[in-house]
Tab-separated table of C-alpha atoms in Angstrom:
chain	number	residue	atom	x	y	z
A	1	UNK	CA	6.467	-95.366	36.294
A	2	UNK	CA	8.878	-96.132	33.669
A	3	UNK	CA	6.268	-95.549	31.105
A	4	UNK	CA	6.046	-91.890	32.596
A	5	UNK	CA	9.252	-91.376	32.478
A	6	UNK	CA	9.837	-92.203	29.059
A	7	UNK	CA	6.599	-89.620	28.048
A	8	UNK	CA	8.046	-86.800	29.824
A	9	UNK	CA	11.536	-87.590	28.319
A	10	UNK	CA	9.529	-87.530	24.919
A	11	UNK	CA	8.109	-84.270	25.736
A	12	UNK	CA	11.279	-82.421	26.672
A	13	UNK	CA	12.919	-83.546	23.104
A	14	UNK	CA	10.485	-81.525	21.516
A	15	UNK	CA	11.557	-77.961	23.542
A	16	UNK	CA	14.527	-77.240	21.920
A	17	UNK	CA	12.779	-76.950	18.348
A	18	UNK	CA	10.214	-74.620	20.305
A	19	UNK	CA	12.981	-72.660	22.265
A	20	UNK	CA	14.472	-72.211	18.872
A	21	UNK	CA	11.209	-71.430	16.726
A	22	UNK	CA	10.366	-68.505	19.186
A	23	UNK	CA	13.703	-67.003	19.476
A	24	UNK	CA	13.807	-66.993	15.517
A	25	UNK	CA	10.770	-64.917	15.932
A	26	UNK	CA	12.013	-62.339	18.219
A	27	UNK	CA	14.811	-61.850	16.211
A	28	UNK	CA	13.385	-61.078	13.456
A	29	UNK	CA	10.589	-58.907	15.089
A	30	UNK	CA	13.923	-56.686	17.058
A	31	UNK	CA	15.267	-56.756	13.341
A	32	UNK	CA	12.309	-55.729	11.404
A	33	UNK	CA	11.640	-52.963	14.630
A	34	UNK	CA	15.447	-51.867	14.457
A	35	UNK	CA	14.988	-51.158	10.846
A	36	UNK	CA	12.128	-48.844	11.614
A	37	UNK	CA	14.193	-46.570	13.960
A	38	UNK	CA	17.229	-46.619	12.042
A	39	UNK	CA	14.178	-45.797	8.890
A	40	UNK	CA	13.095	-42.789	11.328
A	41	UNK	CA	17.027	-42.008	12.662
A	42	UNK	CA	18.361	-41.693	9.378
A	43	UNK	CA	15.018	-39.507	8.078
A	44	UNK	CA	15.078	-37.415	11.132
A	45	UNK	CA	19.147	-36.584	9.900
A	46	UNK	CA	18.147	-35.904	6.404
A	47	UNK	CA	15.577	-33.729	7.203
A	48	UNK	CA	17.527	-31.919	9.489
A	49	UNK	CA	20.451	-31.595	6.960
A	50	UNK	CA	17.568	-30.129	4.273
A	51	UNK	CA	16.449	-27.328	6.778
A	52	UNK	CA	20.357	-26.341	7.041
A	53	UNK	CA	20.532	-26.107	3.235
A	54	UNK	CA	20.927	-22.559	2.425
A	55	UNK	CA	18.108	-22.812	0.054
A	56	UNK	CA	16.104	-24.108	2.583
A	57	UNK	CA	15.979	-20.845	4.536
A	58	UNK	CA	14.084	-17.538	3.758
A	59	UNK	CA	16.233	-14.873	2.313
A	60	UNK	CA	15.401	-11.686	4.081
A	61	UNK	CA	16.572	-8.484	3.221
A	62	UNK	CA	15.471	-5.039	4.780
A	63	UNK	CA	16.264	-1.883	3.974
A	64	UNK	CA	15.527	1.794	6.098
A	65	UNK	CA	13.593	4.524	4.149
A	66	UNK	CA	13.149	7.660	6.154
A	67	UNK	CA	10.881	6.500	9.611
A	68	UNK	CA	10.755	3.137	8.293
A	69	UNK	CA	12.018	-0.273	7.092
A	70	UNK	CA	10.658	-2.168	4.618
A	71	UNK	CA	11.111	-6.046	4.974
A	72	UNK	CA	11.426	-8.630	1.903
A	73	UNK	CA	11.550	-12.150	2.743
A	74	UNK	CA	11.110	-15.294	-0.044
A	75	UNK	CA	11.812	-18.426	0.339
A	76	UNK	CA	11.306	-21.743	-1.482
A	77	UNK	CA	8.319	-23.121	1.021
A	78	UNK	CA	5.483	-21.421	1.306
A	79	UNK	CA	5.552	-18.736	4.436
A	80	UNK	CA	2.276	-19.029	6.112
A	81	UNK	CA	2.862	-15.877	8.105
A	82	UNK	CA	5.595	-13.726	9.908
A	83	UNK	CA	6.047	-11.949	13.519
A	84	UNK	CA	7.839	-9.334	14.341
A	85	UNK	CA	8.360	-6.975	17.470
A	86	UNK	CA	10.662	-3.950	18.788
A	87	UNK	CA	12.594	-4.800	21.460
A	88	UNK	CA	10.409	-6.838	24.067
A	89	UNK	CA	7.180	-4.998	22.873
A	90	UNK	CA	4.094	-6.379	21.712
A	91	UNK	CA	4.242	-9.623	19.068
A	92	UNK	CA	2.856	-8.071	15.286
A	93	UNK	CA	1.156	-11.232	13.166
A	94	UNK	CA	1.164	-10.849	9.482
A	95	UNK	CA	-0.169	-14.063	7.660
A	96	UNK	CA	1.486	-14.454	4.206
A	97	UNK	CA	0.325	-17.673	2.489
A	98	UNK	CA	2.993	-17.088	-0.268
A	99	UNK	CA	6.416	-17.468	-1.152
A	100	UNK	CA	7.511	-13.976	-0.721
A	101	UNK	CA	6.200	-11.080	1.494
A	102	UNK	CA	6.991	-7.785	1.782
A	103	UNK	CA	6.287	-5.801	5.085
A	104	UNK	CA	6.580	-1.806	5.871
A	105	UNK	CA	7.392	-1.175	9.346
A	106	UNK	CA	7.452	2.453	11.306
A	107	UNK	CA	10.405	2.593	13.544
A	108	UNK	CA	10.518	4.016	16.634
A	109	UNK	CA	12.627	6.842	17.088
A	110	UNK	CA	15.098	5.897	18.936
A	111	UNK	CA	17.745	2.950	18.986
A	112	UNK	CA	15.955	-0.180	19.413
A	113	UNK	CA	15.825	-3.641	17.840
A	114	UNK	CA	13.653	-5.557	15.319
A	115	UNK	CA	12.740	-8.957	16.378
A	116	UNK	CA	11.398	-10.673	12.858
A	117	UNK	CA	10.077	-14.863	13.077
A	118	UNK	CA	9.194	-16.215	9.699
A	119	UNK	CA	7.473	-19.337	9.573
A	120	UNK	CA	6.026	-21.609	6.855
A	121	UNK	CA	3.595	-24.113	6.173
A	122	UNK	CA	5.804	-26.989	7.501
A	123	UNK	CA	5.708	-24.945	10.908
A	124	UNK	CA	9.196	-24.474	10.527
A	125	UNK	CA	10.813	-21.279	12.010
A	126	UNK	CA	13.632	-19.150	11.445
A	127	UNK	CA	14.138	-15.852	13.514
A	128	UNK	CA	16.774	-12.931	12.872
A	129	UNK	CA	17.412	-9.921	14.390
A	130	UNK	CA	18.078	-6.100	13.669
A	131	UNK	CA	19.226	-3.493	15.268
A	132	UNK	CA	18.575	0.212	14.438
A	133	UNK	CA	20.398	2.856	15.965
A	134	UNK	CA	19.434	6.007	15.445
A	135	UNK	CA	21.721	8.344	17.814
A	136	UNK	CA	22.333	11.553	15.401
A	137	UNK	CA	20.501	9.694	12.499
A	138	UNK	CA	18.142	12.188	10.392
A	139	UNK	CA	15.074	10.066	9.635
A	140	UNK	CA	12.498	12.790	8.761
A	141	UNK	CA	11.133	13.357	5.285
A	142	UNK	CA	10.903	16.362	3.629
A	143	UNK	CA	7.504	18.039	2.851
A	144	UNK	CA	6.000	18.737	-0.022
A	145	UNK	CA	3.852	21.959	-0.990
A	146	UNK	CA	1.752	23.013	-4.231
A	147	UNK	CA	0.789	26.691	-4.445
A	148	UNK	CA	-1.900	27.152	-7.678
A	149	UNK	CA	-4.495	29.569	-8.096
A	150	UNK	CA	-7.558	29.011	-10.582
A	151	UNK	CA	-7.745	31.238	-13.785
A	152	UNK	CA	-3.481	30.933	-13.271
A	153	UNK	CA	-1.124	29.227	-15.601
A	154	UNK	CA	1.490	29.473	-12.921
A	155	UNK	CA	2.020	26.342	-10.069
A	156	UNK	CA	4.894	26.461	-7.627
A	157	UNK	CA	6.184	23.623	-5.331
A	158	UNK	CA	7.705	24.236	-2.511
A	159	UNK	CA	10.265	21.425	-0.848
A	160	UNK	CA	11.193	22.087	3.093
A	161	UNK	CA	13.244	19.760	5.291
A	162	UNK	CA	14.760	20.874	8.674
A	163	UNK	CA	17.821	19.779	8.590
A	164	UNK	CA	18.662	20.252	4.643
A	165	UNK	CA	16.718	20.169	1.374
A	166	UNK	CA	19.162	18.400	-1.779
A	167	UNK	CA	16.316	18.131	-4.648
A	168	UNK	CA	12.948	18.114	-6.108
A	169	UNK	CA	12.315	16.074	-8.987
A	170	UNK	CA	8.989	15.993	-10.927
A	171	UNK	CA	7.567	14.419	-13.769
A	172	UNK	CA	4.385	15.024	-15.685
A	173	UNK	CA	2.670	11.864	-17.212
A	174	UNK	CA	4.607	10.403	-20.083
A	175	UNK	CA	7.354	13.228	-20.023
A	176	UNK	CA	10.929	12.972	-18.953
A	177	UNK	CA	11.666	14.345	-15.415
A	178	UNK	CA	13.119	17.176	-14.205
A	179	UNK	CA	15.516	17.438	-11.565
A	180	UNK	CA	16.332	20.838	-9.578
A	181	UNK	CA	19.006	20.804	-7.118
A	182	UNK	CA	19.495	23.567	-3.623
A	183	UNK	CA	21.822	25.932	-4.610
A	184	UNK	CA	23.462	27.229	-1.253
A	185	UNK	CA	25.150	24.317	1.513
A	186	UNK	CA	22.592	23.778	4.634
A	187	UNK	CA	19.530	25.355	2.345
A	188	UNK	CA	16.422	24.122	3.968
A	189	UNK	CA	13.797	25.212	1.163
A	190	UNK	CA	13.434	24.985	-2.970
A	191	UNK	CA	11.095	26.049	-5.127
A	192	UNK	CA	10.239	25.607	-8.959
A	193	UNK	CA	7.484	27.408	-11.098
A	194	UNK	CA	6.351	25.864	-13.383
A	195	UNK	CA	4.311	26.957	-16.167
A	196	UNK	CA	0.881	25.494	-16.880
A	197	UNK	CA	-1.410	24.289	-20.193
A	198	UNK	CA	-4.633	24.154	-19.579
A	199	UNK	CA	-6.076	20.665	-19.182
A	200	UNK	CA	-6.012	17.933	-16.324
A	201	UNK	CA	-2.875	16.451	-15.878
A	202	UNK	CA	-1.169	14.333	-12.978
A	203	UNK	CA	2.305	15.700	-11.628
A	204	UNK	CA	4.198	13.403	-9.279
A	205	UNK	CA	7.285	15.176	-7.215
A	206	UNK	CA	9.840	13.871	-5.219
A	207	UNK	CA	12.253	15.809	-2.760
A	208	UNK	CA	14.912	14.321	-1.157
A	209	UNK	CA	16.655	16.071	1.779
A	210	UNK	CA	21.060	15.699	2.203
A	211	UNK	CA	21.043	12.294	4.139
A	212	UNK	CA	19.204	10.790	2.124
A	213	UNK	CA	14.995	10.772	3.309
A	214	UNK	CA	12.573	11.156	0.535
A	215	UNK	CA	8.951	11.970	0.587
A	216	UNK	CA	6.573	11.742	-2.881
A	217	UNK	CA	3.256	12.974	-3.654
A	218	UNK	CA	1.573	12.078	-7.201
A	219	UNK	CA	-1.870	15.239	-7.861
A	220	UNK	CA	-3.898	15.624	-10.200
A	221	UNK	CA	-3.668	19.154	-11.345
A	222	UNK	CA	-6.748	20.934	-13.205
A	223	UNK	CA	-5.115	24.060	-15.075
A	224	UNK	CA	-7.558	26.592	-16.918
A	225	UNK	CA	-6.632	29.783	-17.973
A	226	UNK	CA	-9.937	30.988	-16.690
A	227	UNK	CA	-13.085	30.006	-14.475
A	228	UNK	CA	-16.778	30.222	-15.937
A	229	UNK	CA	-18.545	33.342	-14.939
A	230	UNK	CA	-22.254	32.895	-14.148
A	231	UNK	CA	-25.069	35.119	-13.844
A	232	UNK	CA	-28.673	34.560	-12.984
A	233	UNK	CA	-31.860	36.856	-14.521
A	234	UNK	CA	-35.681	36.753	-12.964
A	235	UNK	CA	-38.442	38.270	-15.215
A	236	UNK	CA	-41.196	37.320	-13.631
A	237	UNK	CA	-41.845	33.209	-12.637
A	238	UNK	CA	-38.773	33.328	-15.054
A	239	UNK	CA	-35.287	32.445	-14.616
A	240	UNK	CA	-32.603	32.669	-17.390
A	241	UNK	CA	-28.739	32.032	-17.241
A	242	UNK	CA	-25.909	33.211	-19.117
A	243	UNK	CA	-22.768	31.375	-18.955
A	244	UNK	CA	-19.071	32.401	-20.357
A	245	UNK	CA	-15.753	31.066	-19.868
A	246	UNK	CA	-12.765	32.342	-22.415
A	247	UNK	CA	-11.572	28.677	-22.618
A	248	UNK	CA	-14.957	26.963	-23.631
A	249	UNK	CA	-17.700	25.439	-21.982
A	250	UNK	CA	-18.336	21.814	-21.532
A	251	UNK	CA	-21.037	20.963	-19.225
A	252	UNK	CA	-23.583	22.623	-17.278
A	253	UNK	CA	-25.911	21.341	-14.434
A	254	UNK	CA	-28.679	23.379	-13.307
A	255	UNK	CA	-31.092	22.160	-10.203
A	256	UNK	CA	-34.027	23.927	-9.029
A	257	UNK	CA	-36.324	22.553	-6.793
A	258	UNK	CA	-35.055	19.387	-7.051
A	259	UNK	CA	-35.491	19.003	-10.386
A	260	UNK	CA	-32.482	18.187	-12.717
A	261	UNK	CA	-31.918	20.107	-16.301
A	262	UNK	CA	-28.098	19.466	-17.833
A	263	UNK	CA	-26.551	19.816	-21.222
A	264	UNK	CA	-23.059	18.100	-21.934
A	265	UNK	CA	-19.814	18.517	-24.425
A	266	UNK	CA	-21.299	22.029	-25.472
A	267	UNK	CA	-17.752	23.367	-26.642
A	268	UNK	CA	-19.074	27.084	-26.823
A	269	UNK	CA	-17.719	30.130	-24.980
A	270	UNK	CA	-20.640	32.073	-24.342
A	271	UNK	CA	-24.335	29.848	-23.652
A	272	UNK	CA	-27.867	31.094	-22.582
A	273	UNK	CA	-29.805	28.340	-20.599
A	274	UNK	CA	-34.014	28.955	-19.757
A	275	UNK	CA	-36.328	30.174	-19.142
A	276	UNK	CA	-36.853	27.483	-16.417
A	277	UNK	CA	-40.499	28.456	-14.715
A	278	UNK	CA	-40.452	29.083	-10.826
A	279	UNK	CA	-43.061	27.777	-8.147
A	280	UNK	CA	-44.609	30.218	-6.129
A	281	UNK	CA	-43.476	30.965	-2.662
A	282	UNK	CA	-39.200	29.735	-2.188
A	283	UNK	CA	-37.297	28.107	-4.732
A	284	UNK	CA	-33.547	26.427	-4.332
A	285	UNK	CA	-31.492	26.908	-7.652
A	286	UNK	CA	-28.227	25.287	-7.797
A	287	UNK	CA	-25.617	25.640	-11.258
A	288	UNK	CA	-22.537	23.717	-12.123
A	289	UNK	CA	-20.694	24.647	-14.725
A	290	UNK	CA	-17.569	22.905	-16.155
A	291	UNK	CA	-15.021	24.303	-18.467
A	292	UNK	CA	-13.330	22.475	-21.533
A	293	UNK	CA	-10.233	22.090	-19.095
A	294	UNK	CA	-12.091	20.446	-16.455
A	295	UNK	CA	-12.235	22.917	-13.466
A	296	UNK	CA	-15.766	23.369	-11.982
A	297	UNK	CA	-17.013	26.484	-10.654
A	298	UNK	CA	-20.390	26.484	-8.644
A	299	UNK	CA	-23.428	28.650	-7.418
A	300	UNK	CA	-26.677	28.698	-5.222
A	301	UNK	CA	-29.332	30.548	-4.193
A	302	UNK	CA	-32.920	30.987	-2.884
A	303	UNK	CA	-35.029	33.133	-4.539
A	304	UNK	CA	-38.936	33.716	-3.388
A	305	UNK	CA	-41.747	34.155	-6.435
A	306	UNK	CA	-45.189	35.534	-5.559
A	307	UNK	CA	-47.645	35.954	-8.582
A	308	UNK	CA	-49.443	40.024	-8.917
């Protein structure tokens, strides 16, 4: 008995070592597991600090332009996409995949408010708001008209707005523009003539009315002093044309039946084309003819041929 008493005496001097050895263990493991949250804590803080940076969120500036706003956002992640909605109306998607974006929006009409959520590629979002009013606020733009005739060197625009036309300005090409201001307080139409060369040019005109709208139109404009005159003679399965245009002639096209006949960069006033041979029975004939300052002038007919 003594002999098992002195074993299980043995045996309990060896549990404090093992008490000790496994709470050395668990401290360290609450240590090492301590470090990992504080790791996560203090990561979680920074990141949150970096998303408060200033540079960390998307600039977004918009600005109103007659019946509508145009958004520009950037930002120094990339935005993956935005949303955006009036009032408690229907959620617009826009994806982006870039680090600015620039969105035109039609307003309403009447006082409302823009709800605008940008989010990038993190997932991270950052939502404004806007709001419009519109009570007594002119937001129409002016129209624009062109009044040209062919064979005129004369072209008018006319500018209309109904509350008040200010200006039209236009510009030809590489020329300088030209700005012509209403002469009379609440005048709600302008016009300018202008005076023509012949050629093909491209005119773009802007009017702007008195608070501000603006409306723009960019036209190609085809001036010739003239249109080609045309005229058609049978003799027989025969047909001949005769073609004149003051200005020159550049191009004719002539189709009959189908078939194709053209001649190109002539540079002559005054050309005969034939004798092109008809079929018996009907025959289609189709001519285009294009002056030296590019305007087009066209005829057709049907004409039947029976042989004697």
């Amino acid at each position: 008995m003594n002999q098992i008493l002195v074993t299980q005496n043995t045996k309990k001097s060896n549990k404090p070592s093992e008490i000790k050895s496994i709470v050395m263990f668990f401290a360290i493991s609450i240590m090492i597991f301590g470090l990992i949250l504080s790791g996560e804590g203090c990561y979680a803080i920074y990141k949150n600090i970096e998303d408060k940076k200033p540079g960390n969120t998307p600039v977004v500036n918009i600005q109103r332009i007659n019946d509508e706003i145009i958004v520009n956002i950037e930002n120094n992640t990339e935005i993956m996409k935005i949303k955006y909605s009036w009032d408690n109306g229907e959620e617009n998607v826009v994806p982006i995949n870039n680090y600015s974006a620039e969105e035109t929006i039609t307003l309403l009409g009447h006082n409302s408010t823009l709800n605008l959520i940008v989010e990038d590629v993190n997932g991270k979002q950052v939502t404004y708001q806007k709001q419009f009013i519109l009570d007594g606020v002119d937001i129409t733009k002016p129209t624009i008209e062109i009044d040209t005739s062919n064979g005129s060197d004369k072209m008018i625009i006319i500018a209309k707005d109904e509350t008040a036309i200010s200006s039209i300005t236009y510009k030809w090409e590489e020329e300088d523009e030209v700005t012509i201001y209403a002469e009379t307080e609440g005048q709600k139409e302008l016009k300018q003539e202008l005076t023509l060369a012949p050629g093909t040019r491209t005119i773009t005109i802007i009017a702007e009315d008195l608070n501000g709208n603006v409306e723009q139109i960019e036209k190609e404009i085809i001036t010739s002093t003239s249109k080609p005159e045309i005229a058609v003679f049978k003799n027989r399965d025969e047909l001949t044309f005769e073609v004149k245009d003051k200005d020159g002639i550049k191009d004719i096209t002539i189709n009959l039946n189908g078939e194709t006949y053209s001649a190109t960069n002539i540079n002559l006033k005054e050309v005969k084309v034939g004798p092109l041979t008809l079929r018996e029975g009907n025959n289609i004939i189709s001519i285009e003819v294009t002056n030296v300052s590019g305007y087009t002038e066209n005829a057709a007919t049907e004409l039947v041929y029976s042989p004697q």
